[in-house]
Amino acid sequence: MKLNLKEQYAILMEDEQITQINTMEKPDYRPLDMRDDEFSFNELAYLCSKPAVGFKGRQAYLSLGYIAPIEIKGHWFLTAGHALLFYRCKYACDAEKYEAGKPNSINDYRDAVKASRKDIIRANWSQIAEAYCYAIIEQKFRQNEELAAKLIREDGIFNCSEAEGGEPMSMALSRLMSNLKAEDERYMRETLRHKFF
Protein backbone atom coordinates (compact mmCIF):
# COMPACT_ATOMS: atom_id res chain seq x y z
CA MET A 1 0.00 0.00 0.00
CA LYS A 2 2.87 2.38 0.90
CA LEU A 3 4.61 1.58 -2.37
CA ASN A 4 1.38 2.26 -4.30
CA LEU A 5 0.96 5.63 -2.53
CA LYS A 6 4.57 6.60 -3.30
CA GLU A 7 4.09 5.78 -6.98
CA GLN A 8 0.87 7.81 -7.19
CA TYR A 9 2.55 10.74 -5.42
CA ALA A 10 5.51 10.56 -7.83
CA ILE A 11 3.13 10.65 -10.83
CA LEU A 12 1.33 13.68 -9.40
CA MET A 13 4.59 15.53 -8.76
CA GLU A 14 5.86 14.71 -12.25
CA ASP A 15 2.66 16.00 -13.84
CA GLU A 16 2.88 19.21 -11.83
CA GLN A 17 6.52 19.78 -12.81
CA ILE A 18 5.79 19.12 -16.48
CA THR A 19 2.87 21.57 -16.39
CA GLN A 20 5.05 24.27 -14.81
CA ILE A 21 7.86 23.69 -17.29
CA ASN A 22 5.48 23.85 -20.26
CA THR A 23 3.67 27.01 -19.16
CA MET A 24 6.75 28.83 -17.87
CA GLU A 25 4.45 31.04 -15.80
CA LYS A 26 4.96 31.82 -12.18
CA PRO A 27 1.60 32.04 -10.43
CA ASP A 28 1.02 35.43 -8.82
CA TYR A 29 -0.68 35.07 -5.44
CA ARG A 30 -1.79 38.09 -3.46
CA PRO A 31 -3.02 38.01 0.15
CA LEU A 32 -6.75 37.32 0.52
CA ASP A 33 -7.26 36.65 -3.20
CA MET A 34 -10.45 34.64 -3.52
CA ARG A 35 -12.49 33.25 -6.34
CA ASP A 36 -16.18 34.08 -6.68
CA ASP A 37 -17.21 30.59 -5.60
CA GLU A 38 -15.27 30.73 -2.32
CA PHE A 39 -16.31 32.08 1.07
CA SER A 40 -15.95 35.81 1.63
CA PHE A 41 -13.58 36.97 4.35
CA ASN A 42 -16.54 37.98 6.57
CA GLU A 43 -18.08 34.52 6.25
CA LEU A 44 -14.76 32.89 7.14
CA ALA A 45 -14.38 35.18 10.17
CA TYR A 46 -17.92 34.30 11.27
CA LEU A 47 -17.25 30.56 10.89
CA CYS A 48 -14.05 30.87 12.95
CA SER A 49 -15.61 32.94 15.74
CA LYS A 50 -17.55 31.51 18.65
CA PRO A 51 -21.32 31.88 18.24
CA ALA A 52 -22.85 34.52 20.49
CA VAL A 53 -24.88 33.09 23.36
CA GLY A 54 -27.64 35.25 24.73
CA PHE A 55 -28.47 38.92 24.30
CA LYS A 56 -25.78 41.36 25.37
CA GLY A 57 -25.21 45.08 25.65
CA ARG A 58 -28.18 47.28 24.78
CA GLN A 59 -30.37 44.21 24.24
CA ALA A 60 -29.45 42.46 27.50
CA TYR A 61 -32.99 43.04 28.81
CA LEU A 62 -34.27 40.54 26.19
CA SER A 63 -32.27 37.74 27.79
CA LEU A 64 -34.01 35.01 29.74
CA GLY A 65 -31.53 35.57 32.58
CA TYR A 66 -32.25 39.32 32.89
CA ILE A 67 -33.58 40.02 36.39
CA ALA A 68 -37.18 41.20 36.03
CA PRO A 69 -39.34 39.70 38.82
CA ILE A 70 -42.66 38.27 37.64
CA GLU A 71 -45.64 36.56 39.23
CA ILE A 72 -47.55 33.85 37.35
CA LYS A 73 -50.55 32.18 38.98
CA GLY A 74 -49.24 32.72 42.51
CA HIS A 75 -45.65 31.67 41.71
CA TRP A 76 -42.85 34.26 41.87
CA PHE A 77 -39.76 34.15 39.64
CA LEU A 78 -36.66 36.35 39.49
CA THR A 79 -36.28 35.95 35.73
CA ALA A 80 -38.29 34.69 32.77
CA GLY A 81 -35.70 31.90 32.50
CA HIS A 82 -36.56 30.63 35.98
CA ALA A 83 -40.25 30.59 35.00
CA LEU A 84 -39.50 28.67 31.81
CA LEU A 85 -37.44 26.07 33.69
CA PHE A 86 -40.23 25.79 36.29
CA TYR A 87 -42.97 25.04 33.74
CA ARG A 88 -40.73 22.75 31.69
CA CYS A 89 -40.36 20.30 34.60
CA LYS A 90 -42.54 17.22 34.68
CA TYR A 91 -42.51 16.96 38.49
CA ALA A 92 -43.33 19.67 41.05
CA CYS A 93 -40.46 18.57 43.31
CA ASP A 94 -37.98 19.39 40.49
CA ALA A 95 -39.71 22.66 39.60
CA GLU A 96 -39.75 24.03 43.14
CA LYS A 97 -36.09 25.13 43.10
CA TYR A 98 -36.76 27.68 40.32
CA GLU A 99 -39.42 29.57 42.26
CA ALA A 100 -38.21 32.62 44.21
CA GLY A 101 -38.48 32.67 47.99
CA LYS A 102 -38.41 28.91 48.55
CA PRO A 103 -35.89 27.38 51.00
CA ASN A 104 -33.99 25.56 48.22
CA SER A 105 -34.38 28.29 45.55
CA ILE A 106 -31.59 28.73 43.01
CA ASN A 107 -31.36 32.49 42.50
CA ASP A 108 -28.53 32.64 39.96
CA TYR A 109 -29.86 31.89 36.47
CA ARG A 110 -26.67 30.15 35.29
CA ASP A 111 -26.78 27.80 38.27
CA ALA A 112 -30.46 27.17 37.54
CA VAL A 113 -29.63 26.20 33.94
CA LYS A 114 -26.95 23.79 35.19
CA ALA A 115 -29.39 22.25 37.68
CA SER A 116 -32.05 21.88 34.95
CA ARG A 117 -29.91 19.31 33.12
CA LYS A 118 -30.93 16.74 35.76
CA ASP A 119 -34.66 17.51 35.52
CA ILE A 120 -37.20 15.26 33.84
CA ILE A 121 -38.88 17.35 31.13
CA ARG A 122 -42.57 17.11 30.20
CA ALA A 123 -43.12 14.57 27.44
CA ASN A 124 -45.10 17.06 25.33
CA TRP A 125 -42.78 20.03 25.91
CA SER A 126 -41.87 20.44 22.23
CA GLN A 127 -45.59 20.87 21.37
CA ILE A 128 -46.38 23.37 24.15
CA ALA A 129 -43.04 25.23 24.41
CA GLU A 130 -44.04 28.13 22.15
CA ALA A 131 -47.29 28.81 24.03
CA TYR A 132 -45.46 28.76 27.37
CA CYS A 133 -42.65 30.96 26.03
CA TYR A 134 -45.17 33.54 24.85
CA ALA A 135 -47.15 33.51 28.13
CA ILE A 136 -43.99 33.90 30.25
CA ILE A 137 -42.41 36.57 28.05
CA GLU A 138 -45.68 38.49 27.93
CA GLN A 139 -45.84 38.57 31.74
CA LYS A 140 -42.21 39.71 31.92
CA PHE A 141 -42.92 42.75 29.75
CA ARG A 142 -46.41 43.57 31.07
CA GLN A 143 -45.32 43.43 34.70
CA ASN A 144 -42.15 45.45 33.97
CA GLU A 145 -43.45 48.26 31.74
CA GLU A 146 -40.05 49.98 31.39
CA LEU A 147 -38.94 46.85 29.50
CA ALA A 148 -42.06 46.97 27.30
CA ALA A 149 -41.16 50.58 26.41
CA LYS A 150 -37.75 49.35 25.23
CA LEU A 151 -39.24 46.39 23.34
CA ILE A 152 -41.60 48.51 21.20
CA ARG A 153 -38.59 50.55 20.04
CA GLU A 154 -36.91 47.42 18.64
CA ASP A 155 -37.07 46.71 14.93
CA GLY A 156 -37.09 43.48 12.92
CA ILE A 157 -37.40 39.94 14.19
CA PHE A 158 -35.40 38.15 16.85
CA ASN A 159 -33.06 35.22 16.50
CA CYS A 160 -32.61 33.43 19.83
CA SER A 161 -29.84 30.92 20.45
CA GLU A 162 -30.67 27.51 21.91
CA ALA A 163 -29.47 28.84 25.27
CA GLU A 164 -32.14 31.55 25.03
CA GLY A 165 -34.99 29.21 24.16
CA GLY A 166 -34.30 28.71 20.45
CA GLU A 167 -37.03 28.97 17.82
CA PRO A 168 -40.05 28.96 20.20
CA MET A 169 -38.57 31.95 22.06
CA SER A 170 -37.74 33.76 18.79
CA MET A 171 -41.33 33.37 17.62
CA ALA A 172 -42.78 34.43 20.99
CA LEU A 173 -40.55 37.50 21.32
CA SER A 174 -41.17 38.66 17.75
CA ARG A 175 -44.94 38.15 18.11
CA LEU A 176 -45.08 39.95 21.45
CA MET A 177 -43.13 42.91 20.06
CA SER A 178 -45.58 43.36 17.17
CA ASN A 179 -48.59 42.95 19.53
CA LEU A 180 -47.26 45.53 21.99
CA LYS A 181 -46.51 47.96 19.15
CA ALA A 182 -50.08 47.62 17.83
CA GLU A 183 -51.47 48.09 21.34
CA ASP A 184 -49.33 51.20 21.88
CA GLU A 185 -50.45 52.68 18.54
CA ARG A 186 -54.15 52.16 19.41
CA TYR A 187 -53.63 53.74 22.82
CA MET A 188 -51.77 56.66 21.19
CA ARG A 189 -54.70 57.31 18.81
CA GLU A 190 -57.19 57.31 21.69
CA THR A 191 -55.26 59.26 24.34
CA LEU A 192 -52.42 60.97 22.41
CA ARG A 193 -49.99 59.33 24.86
CA HIS A 194 -47.82 56.23 24.68
CA LYS A 195 -49.01 53.34 26.81
CA PHE A 196 -45.63 52.06 27.97
CA PHE A 197 -43.75 55.33 28.70
CSV table of C-alpha atoms in Angstrom, one decimal:
chain,number,residue,atom,x,y,z
A,1,MET,CA,0.0,0.0,0.0
A,2,LYS,CA,2.9,2.4,0.9
A,3,LEU,CA,4.6,1.6,-2.4
A,4,ASN,CA,1.4,2.3,-4.3
A,5,LEU,CA,1.0,5.6,-2.5
A,6,LYS,CA,4.6,6.6,-3.3
A,7,GLU,CA,4.1,5.8,-7.0
A,8,GLN,CA,0.9,7.8,-7.2
A,9,TYR,CA,2.6,10.7,-5.4
A,10,ALA,CA,5.5,10.6,-7.8
A,11,ILE,CA,3.1,10.6,-10.8
A,12,LEU,CA,1.3,13.7,-9.4
A,13,MET,CA,4.6,15.5,-8.8
A,14,GLU,CA,5.9,14.7,-12.2
A,15,ASP,CA,2.7,16.0,-13.8
A,16,GLU,CA,2.9,19.2,-11.8
A,17,GLN,CA,6.5,19.8,-12.8
A,18,ILE,CA,5.8,19.1,-16.5
A,19,THR,CA,2.9,21.6,-16.4
A,20,GLN,CA,5.0,24.3,-14.8
A,21,ILE,CA,7.9,23.7,-17.3
A,22,ASN,CA,5.5,23.8,-20.3
A,23,THR,CA,3.7,27.0,-19.2
A,24,MET,CA,6.8,28.8,-17.9
A,25,GLU,CA,4.5,31.0,-15.8
A,26,LYS,CA,5.0,31.8,-12.2
A,27,PRO,CA,1.6,32.0,-10.4
A,28,ASP,CA,1.0,35.4,-8.8
A,29,TYR,CA,-0.7,35.1,-5.4
A,30,ARG,CA,-1.8,38.1,-3.5
A,31,PRO,CA,-3.0,38.0,0.1
A,32,LEU,CA,-6.8,37.3,0.5
A,33,ASP,CA,-7.3,36.7,-3.2
A,34,MET,CA,-10.4,34.6,-3.5
A,35,ARG,CA,-12.5,33.2,-6.3
A,36,ASP,CA,-16.2,34.1,-6.7
A,37,ASP,CA,-17.2,30.6,-5.6
A,38,GLU,CA,-15.3,30.7,-2.3
A,39,PHE,CA,-16.3,32.1,1.1
A,40,SER,CA,-16.0,35.8,1.6
A,41,PHE,CA,-13.6,37.0,4.3
A,42,ASN,CA,-16.5,38.0,6.6
A,43,GLU,CA,-18.1,34.5,6.2
A,44,LEU,CA,-14.8,32.9,7.1
A,45,ALA,CA,-14.4,35.2,10.2
A,46,TYR,CA,-17.9,34.3,11.3
A,47,LEU,CA,-17.2,30.6,10.9
A,48,CYS,CA,-14.1,30.9,13.0
A,49,SER,CA,-15.6,32.9,15.7
A,50,LYS,CA,-17.5,31.5,18.6
A,51,PRO,CA,-21.3,31.9,18.2
A,52,ALA,CA,-22.9,34.5,20.5
A,53,VAL,CA,-24.9,33.1,23.4
A,54,GLY,CA,-27.6,35.3,24.7
A,55,PHE,CA,-28.5,38.9,24.3
A,56,LYS,CA,-25.8,41.4,25.4
A,57,GLY,CA,-25.2,45.1,25.7
A,58,ARG,CA,-28.2,47.3,24.8
A,59,GLN,CA,-30.4,44.2,24.2
A,60,ALA,CA,-29.4,42.5,27.5
A,61,TYR,CA,-33.0,43.0,28.8
A,62,LEU,CA,-34.3,40.5,26.2
A,63,SER,CA,-32.3,37.7,27.8
A,64,LEU,CA,-34.0,35.0,29.7
A,65,GLY,CA,-31.5,35.6,32.6
A,66,TYR,CA,-32.3,39.3,32.9
A,67,ILE,CA,-33.6,40.0,36.4
A,68,ALA,CA,-37.2,41.2,36.0
A,69,PRO,CA,-39.3,39.7,38.8
A,70,ILE,CA,-42.7,38.3,37.6
A,71,GLU,CA,-45.6,36.6,39.2
A,72,ILE,CA,-47.5,33.8,37.3
A,73,LYS,CA,-50.6,32.2,39.0
A,74,GLY,CA,-49.2,32.7,42.5
A,75,HIS,CA,-45.7,31.7,41.7
A,76,TRP,CA,-42.9,34.3,41.9
A,77,PHE,CA,-39.8,34.1,39.6
A,78,LEU,CA,-36.7,36.4,39.5
A,79,THR,CA,-36.3,35.9,35.7
A,80,ALA,CA,-38.3,34.7,32.8
A,81,GLY,CA,-35.7,31.9,32.5
A,82,HIS,CA,-36.6,30.6,36.0
A,83,ALA,CA,-40.3,30.6,35.0
A,84,LEU,CA,-39.5,28.7,31.8
A,85,LEU,CA,-37.4,26.1,33.7
A,86,PHE,CA,-40.2,25.8,36.3
A,87,TYR,CA,-43.0,25.0,33.7
A,88,ARG,CA,-40.7,22.8,31.7
A,89,CYS,CA,-40.4,20.3,34.6
A,90,LYS,CA,-42.5,17.2,34.7
A,91,TYR,CA,-42.5,17.0,38.5
A,92,ALA,CA,-43.3,19.7,41.1
A,93,CYS,CA,-40.5,18.6,43.3
A,94,ASP,CA,-38.0,19.4,40.5
A,95,ALA,CA,-39.7,22.7,39.6
A,96,GLU,CA,-39.8,24.0,43.1
A,97,LYS,CA,-36.1,25.1,43.1
A,98,TYR,CA,-36.8,27.7,40.3
A,99,GLU,CA,-39.4,29.6,42.3
A,100,ALA,CA,-38.2,32.6,44.2
A,101,GLY,CA,-38.5,32.7,48.0
A,102,LYS,CA,-38.4,28.9,48.6
A,103,PRO,CA,-35.9,27.4,51.0
A,104,ASN,CA,-34.0,25.6,48.2
A,105,SER,CA,-34.4,28.3,45.5
A,106,ILE,CA,-31.6,28.7,43.0
A,107,ASN,CA,-31.4,32.5,42.5
A,108,ASP,CA,-28.5,32.6,40.0
A,109,TYR,CA,-29.9,31.9,36.5
A,110,ARG,CA,-26.7,30.1,35.3
A,111,ASP,CA,-26.8,27.8,38.3
A,112,ALA,CA,-30.5,27.2,37.5
A,113,VAL,CA,-29.6,26.2,33.9
A,114,LYS,CA,-26.9,23.8,35.2
A,115,ALA,CA,-29.4,22.2,37.7
A,116,SER,CA,-32.0,21.9,35.0
A,117,ARG,CA,-29.9,19.3,33.1
A,118,LYS,CA,-30.9,16.7,35.8
A,119,ASP,CA,-34.7,17.5,35.5
A,120,ILE,CA,-37.2,15.3,33.8
A,121,ILE,CA,-38.9,17.4,31.1
A,122,ARG,CA,-42.6,17.1,30.2
A,123,ALA,CA,-43.1,14.6,27.4
A,124,ASN,CA,-45.1,17.1,25.3
A,125,TRP,CA,-42.8,20.0,25.9
A,126,SER,CA,-41.9,20.4,22.2
A,127,GLN,CA,-45.6,20.9,21.4
A,128,ILE,CA,-46.4,23.4,24.1
A,129,ALA,CA,-43.0,25.2,24.4
A,130,GLU,CA,-44.0,28.1,22.1
A,131,ALA,CA,-47.3,28.8,24.0
A,132,TYR,CA,-45.5,28.8,27.4
A,133,CYS,CA,-42.6,31.0,26.0
A,134,TYR,CA,-45.2,33.5,24.9
A,135,ALA,CA,-47.1,33.5,28.1
A,136,ILE,CA,-44.0,33.9,30.3
A,137,ILE,CA,-42.4,36.6,28.1
A,138,GLU,CA,-45.7,38.5,27.9
A,139,GLN,CA,-45.8,38.6,31.7
A,140,LYS,CA,-42.2,39.7,31.9
A,141,PHE,CA,-42.9,42.7,29.7
A,142,ARG,CA,-46.4,43.6,31.1
A,143,GLN,CA,-45.3,43.4,34.7
A,144,ASN,CA,-42.2,45.5,34.0
A,145,GLU,CA,-43.4,48.3,31.7
A,146,GLU,CA,-40.1,50.0,31.4
A,147,LEU,CA,-38.9,46.8,29.5
A,148,ALA,CA,-42.1,47.0,27.3
A,149,ALA,CA,-41.2,50.6,26.4
A,150,LYS,CA,-37.8,49.3,25.2
A,151,LEU,CA,-39.2,46.4,23.3
A,152,ILE,CA,-41.6,48.5,21.2
A,153,ARG,CA,-38.6,50.5,20.0
A,154,GLU,CA,-36.9,47.4,18.6
A,155,ASP,CA,-37.1,46.7,14.9
A,156,GLY,CA,-37.1,43.5,12.9
A,157,ILE,CA,-37.4,39.9,14.2
A,158,PHE,CA,-35.4,38.1,16.9
A,159,ASN,CA,-33.1,35.2,16.5
A,160,CYS,CA,-32.6,33.4,19.8
A,161,SER,CA,-29.8,30.9,20.4
A,162,GLU,CA,-30.7,27.5,21.9
A,163,ALA,CA,-29.5,28.8,25.3
A,164,GLU,CA,-32.1,31.6,25.0
A,165,GLY,CA,-35.0,29.2,24.2
A,166,GLY,CA,-34.3,28.7,20.5
A,167,GLU,CA,-37.0,29.0,17.8
A,168,PRO,CA,-40.0,29.0,20.2
A,169,MET,CA,-38.6,31.9,22.1
A,170,SER,CA,-37.7,33.8,18.8
A,171,MET,CA,-41.3,33.4,17.6
A,172,ALA,CA,-42.8,34.4,21.0
A,173,LEU,CA,-40.6,37.5,21.3
A,174,SER,CA,-41.2,38.7,17.8
A,175,ARG,CA,-44.9,38.2,18.1
A,176,LEU,CA,-45.1,39.9,21.4
A,177,MET,CA,-43.1,42.9,20.1
A,178,SER,CA,-45.6,43.4,17.2
A,179,ASN,CA,-48.6,42.9,19.5
A,180,LEU,CA,-47.3,45.5,22.0
A,181,LYS,CA,-46.5,48.0,19.1
A,182,ALA,CA,-50.1,47.6,17.8
A,183,GLU,CA,-51.5,48.1,21.3
A,184,ASP,CA,-49.3,51.2,21.9
A,185,GLU,CA,-50.4,52.7,18.5
A,186,ARG,CA,-54.2,52.2,19.4
A,187,TYR,CA,-53.6,53.7,22.8
A,188,MET,CA,-51.8,56.7,21.2
A,189,ARG,CA,-54.7,57.3,18.8
A,190,GLU,CA,-57.2,57.3,21.7
A,191,THR,CA,-55.3,59.3,24.3
A,192,LEU,CA,-52.4,61.0,22.4
A,193,ARG,CA,-50.0,59.3,24.9
A,194,HIS,CA,-47.8,56.2,24.7
A,195,LYS,CA,-49.0,53.3,26.8
A,196,PHE,CA,-45.6,52.1,28.0
A,197,PHE,CA,-43.8,55.3,28.7
